[in-house]
Coordinates of N, CA and C in Angstrom, one line a residue:
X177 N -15.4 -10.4 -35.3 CA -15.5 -9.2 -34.5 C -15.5 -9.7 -33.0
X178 N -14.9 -9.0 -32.0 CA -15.1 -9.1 -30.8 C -15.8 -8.8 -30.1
X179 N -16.5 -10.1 -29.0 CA -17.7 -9.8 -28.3 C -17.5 -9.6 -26.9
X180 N -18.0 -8.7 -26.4 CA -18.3 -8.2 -25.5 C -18.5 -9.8 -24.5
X181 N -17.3 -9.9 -23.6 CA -17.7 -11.4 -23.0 C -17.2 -10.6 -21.2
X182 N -17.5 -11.4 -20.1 CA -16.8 -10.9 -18.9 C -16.4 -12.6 -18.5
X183 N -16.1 -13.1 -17.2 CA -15.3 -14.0 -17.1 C -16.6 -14.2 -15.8
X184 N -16.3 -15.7 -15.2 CA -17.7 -15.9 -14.5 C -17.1 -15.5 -13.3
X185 N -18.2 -15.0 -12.8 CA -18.4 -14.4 -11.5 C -17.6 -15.0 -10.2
X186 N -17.6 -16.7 -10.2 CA -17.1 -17.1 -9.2 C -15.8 -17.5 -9.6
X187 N -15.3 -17.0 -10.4 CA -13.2 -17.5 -10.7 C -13.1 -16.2 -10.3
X188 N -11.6 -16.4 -9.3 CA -10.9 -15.0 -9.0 C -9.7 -14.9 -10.0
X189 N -8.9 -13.7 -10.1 CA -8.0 -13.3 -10.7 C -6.7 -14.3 -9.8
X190 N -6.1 -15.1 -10.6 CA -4.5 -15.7 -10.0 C -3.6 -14.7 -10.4
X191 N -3.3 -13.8 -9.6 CA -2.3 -12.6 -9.8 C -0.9 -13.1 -9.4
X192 N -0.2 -13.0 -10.5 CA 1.5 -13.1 -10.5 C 2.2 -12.7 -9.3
X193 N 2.9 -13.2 -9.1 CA 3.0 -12.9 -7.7 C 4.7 -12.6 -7.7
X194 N 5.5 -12.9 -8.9 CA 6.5 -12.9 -9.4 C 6.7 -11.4 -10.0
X195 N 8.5 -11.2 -10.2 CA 8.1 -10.0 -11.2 C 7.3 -9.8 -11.9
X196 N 6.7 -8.4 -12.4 CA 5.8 -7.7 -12.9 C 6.6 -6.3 -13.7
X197 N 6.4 -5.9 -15.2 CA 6.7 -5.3 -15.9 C 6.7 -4.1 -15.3
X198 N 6.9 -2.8 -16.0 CA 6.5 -1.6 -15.5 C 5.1 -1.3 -15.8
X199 N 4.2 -2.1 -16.6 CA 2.7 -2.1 -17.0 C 1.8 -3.4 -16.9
X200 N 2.7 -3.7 -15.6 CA 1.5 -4.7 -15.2 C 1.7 -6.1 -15.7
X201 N 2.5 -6.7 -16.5 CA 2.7 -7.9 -17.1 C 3.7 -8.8 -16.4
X202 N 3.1 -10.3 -15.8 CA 4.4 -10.7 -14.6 C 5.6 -11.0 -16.3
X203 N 6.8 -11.4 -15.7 CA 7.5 -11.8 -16.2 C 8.7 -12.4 -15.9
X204 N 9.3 -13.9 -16.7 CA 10.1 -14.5 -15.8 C 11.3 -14.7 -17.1
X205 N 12.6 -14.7 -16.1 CA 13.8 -14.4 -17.2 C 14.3 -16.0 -16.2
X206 N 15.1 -16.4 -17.8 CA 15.8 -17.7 -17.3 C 17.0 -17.8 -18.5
X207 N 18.5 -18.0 -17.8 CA 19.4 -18.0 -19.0 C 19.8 -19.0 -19.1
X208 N 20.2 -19.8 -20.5 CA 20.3 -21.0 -20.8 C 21.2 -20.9 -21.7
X209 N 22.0 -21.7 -21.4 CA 24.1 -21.6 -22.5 C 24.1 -20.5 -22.8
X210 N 24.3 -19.6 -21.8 CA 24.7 -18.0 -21.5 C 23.9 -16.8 -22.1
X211 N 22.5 -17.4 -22.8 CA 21.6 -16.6 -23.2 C 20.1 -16.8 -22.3
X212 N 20.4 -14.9 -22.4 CA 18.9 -15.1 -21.5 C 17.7 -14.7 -22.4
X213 N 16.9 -15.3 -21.7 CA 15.2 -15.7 -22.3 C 14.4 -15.3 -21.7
X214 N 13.4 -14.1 -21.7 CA 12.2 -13.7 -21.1 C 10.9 -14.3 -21.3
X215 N 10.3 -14.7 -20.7 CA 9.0 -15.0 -21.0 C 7.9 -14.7 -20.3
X216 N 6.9 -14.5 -20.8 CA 5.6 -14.0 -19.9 C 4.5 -15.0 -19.1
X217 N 4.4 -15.1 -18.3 CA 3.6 -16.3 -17.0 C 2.2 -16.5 -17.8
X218 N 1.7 -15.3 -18.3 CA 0.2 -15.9 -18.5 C 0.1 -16.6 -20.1
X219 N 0.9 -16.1 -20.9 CA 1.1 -16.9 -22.5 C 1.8 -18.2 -21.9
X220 N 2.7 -18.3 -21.2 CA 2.8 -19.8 -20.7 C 1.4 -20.7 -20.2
X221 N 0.8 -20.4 -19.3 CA -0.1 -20.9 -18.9 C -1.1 -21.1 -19.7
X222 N -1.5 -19.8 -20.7 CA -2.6 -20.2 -21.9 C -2.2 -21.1 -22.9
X223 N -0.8 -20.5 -23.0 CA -0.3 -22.3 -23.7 C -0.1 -23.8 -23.4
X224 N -0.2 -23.8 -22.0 CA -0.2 -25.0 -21.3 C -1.6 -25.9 -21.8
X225 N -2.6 -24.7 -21.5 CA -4.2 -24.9 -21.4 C -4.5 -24.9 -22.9
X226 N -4.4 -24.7 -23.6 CA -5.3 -24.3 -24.8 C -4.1 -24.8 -26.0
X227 N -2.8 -25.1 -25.9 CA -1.8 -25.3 -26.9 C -1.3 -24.0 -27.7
X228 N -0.5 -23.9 -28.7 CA 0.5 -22.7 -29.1 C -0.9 -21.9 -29.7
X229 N 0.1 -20.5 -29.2 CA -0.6 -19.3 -29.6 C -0.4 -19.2 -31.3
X230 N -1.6 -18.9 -32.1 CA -1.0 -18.5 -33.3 C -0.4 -17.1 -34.0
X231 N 0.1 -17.6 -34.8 CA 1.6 -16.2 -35.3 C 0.1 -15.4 -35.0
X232 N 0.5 -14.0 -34.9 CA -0.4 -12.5 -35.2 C -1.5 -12.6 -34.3
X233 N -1.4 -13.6 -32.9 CA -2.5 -13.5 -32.5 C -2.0 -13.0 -30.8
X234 N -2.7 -12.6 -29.9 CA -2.8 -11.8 -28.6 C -3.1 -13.1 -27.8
X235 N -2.8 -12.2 -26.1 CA -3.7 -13.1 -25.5 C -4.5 -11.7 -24.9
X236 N -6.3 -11.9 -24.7 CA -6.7 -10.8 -24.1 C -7.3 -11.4 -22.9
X237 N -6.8 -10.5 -22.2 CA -6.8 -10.6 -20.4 C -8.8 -10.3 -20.2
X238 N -9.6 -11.1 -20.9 CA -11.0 -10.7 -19.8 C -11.6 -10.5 -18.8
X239 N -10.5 -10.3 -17.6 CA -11.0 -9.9 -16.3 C -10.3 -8.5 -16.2
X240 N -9.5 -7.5 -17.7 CA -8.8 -6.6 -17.3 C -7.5 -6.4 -16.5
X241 N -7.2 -7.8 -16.2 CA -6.1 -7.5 -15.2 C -4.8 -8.2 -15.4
X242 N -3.9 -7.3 -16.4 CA -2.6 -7.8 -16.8 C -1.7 -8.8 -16.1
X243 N -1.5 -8.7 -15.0 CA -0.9 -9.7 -13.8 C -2.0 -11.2 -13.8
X244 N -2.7 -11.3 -13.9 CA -3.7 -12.5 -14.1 C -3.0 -13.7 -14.8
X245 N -2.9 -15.1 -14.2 CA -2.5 -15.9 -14.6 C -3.8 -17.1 -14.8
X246 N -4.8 -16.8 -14.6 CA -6.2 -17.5 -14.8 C -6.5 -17.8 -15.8
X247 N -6.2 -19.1 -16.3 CA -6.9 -19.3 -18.0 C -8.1 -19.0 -18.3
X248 N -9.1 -19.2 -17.1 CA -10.7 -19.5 -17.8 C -10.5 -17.8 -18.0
X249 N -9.7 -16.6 -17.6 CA -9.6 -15.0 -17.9 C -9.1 -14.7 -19.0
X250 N -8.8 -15.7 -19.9 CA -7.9 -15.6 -21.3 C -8.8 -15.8 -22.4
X251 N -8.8 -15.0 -23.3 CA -8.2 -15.6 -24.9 C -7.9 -15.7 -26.1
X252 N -7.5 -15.7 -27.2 CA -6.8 -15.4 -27.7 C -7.6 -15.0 -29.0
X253 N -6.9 -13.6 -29.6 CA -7.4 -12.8 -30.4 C -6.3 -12.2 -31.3
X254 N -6.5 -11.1 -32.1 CA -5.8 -10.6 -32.7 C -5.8 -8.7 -32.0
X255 N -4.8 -8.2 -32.2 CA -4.5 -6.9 -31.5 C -5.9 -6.3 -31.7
X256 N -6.6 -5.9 -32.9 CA -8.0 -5.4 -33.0 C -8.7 -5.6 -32.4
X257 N -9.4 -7.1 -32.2 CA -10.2 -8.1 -31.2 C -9.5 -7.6 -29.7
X258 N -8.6 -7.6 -28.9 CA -8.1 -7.6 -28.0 C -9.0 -5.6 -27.5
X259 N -8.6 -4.8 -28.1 CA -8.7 -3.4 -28.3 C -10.0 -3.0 -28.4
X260 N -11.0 -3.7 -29.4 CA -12.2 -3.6 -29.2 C -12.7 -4.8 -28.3
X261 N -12.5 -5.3 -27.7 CA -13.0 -6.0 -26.0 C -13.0 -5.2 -24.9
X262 N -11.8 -4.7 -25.4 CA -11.5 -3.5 -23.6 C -12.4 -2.6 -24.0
X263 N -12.9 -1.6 -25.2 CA -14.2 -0.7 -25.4 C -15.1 -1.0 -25.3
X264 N -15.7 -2.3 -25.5 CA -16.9 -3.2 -25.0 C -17.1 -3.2 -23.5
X265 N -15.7 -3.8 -23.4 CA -16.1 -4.3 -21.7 C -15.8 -2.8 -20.7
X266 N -15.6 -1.8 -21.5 CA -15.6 -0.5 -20.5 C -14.7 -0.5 -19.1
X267 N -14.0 -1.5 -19.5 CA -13.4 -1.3 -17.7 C -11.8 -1.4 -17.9
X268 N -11.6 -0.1 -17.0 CA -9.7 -0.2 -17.2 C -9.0 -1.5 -16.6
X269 N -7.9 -1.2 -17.4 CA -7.2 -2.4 -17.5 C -6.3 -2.2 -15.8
X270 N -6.1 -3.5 -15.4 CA -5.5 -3.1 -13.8 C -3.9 -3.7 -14.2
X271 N -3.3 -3.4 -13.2 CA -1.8 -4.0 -12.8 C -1.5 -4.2 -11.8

């Protein structure tokens, strides 16, 4: 079950500073032998930091803030877990 967690006080949000979705999510396209490839900045980075995401699982943003590229603001859950965090943590999600 998902716990009610917040992210520590003194890390700020690393906000994408690159394209950004229509809902807040940076995102970076790169085409390679004529096919292009989207990827999202903060699943990069959490995969940098922590290794591959597993199949069926999220990443949840704990500071609420979709553009956030901050690992210690990540981690990884399943859609339910992700869904009941944001009802815990009561606080809208930003972009």
């Amino acid at each position: 079950m998902a716990q009610a967690r917040k992210v520590r006080s003194d890390s700020r949000c690393w906000d994408w500073s690159g394209y950004k979705t229509s809902n807040g999510y940076g995102q970076i396209q790169a085409v390679r032998g004529g096919v292009r490839h989207i990827f999202m900045p903060h699943r990069i980075v959490y995969e940098a930091v922590n290794g591959a995401i597993p199949e069926g699982m999220e990443i949840d943003h704990l500071c609420r803030n979709r553009s956030c590229i901050n690992p210690v603001h990540m981690r990884g859950g399943t859609s339910k877990e992700n869904t009941l965090s944001w009802w815990m943590n009561k606080e809208p999600l930003r972009s």
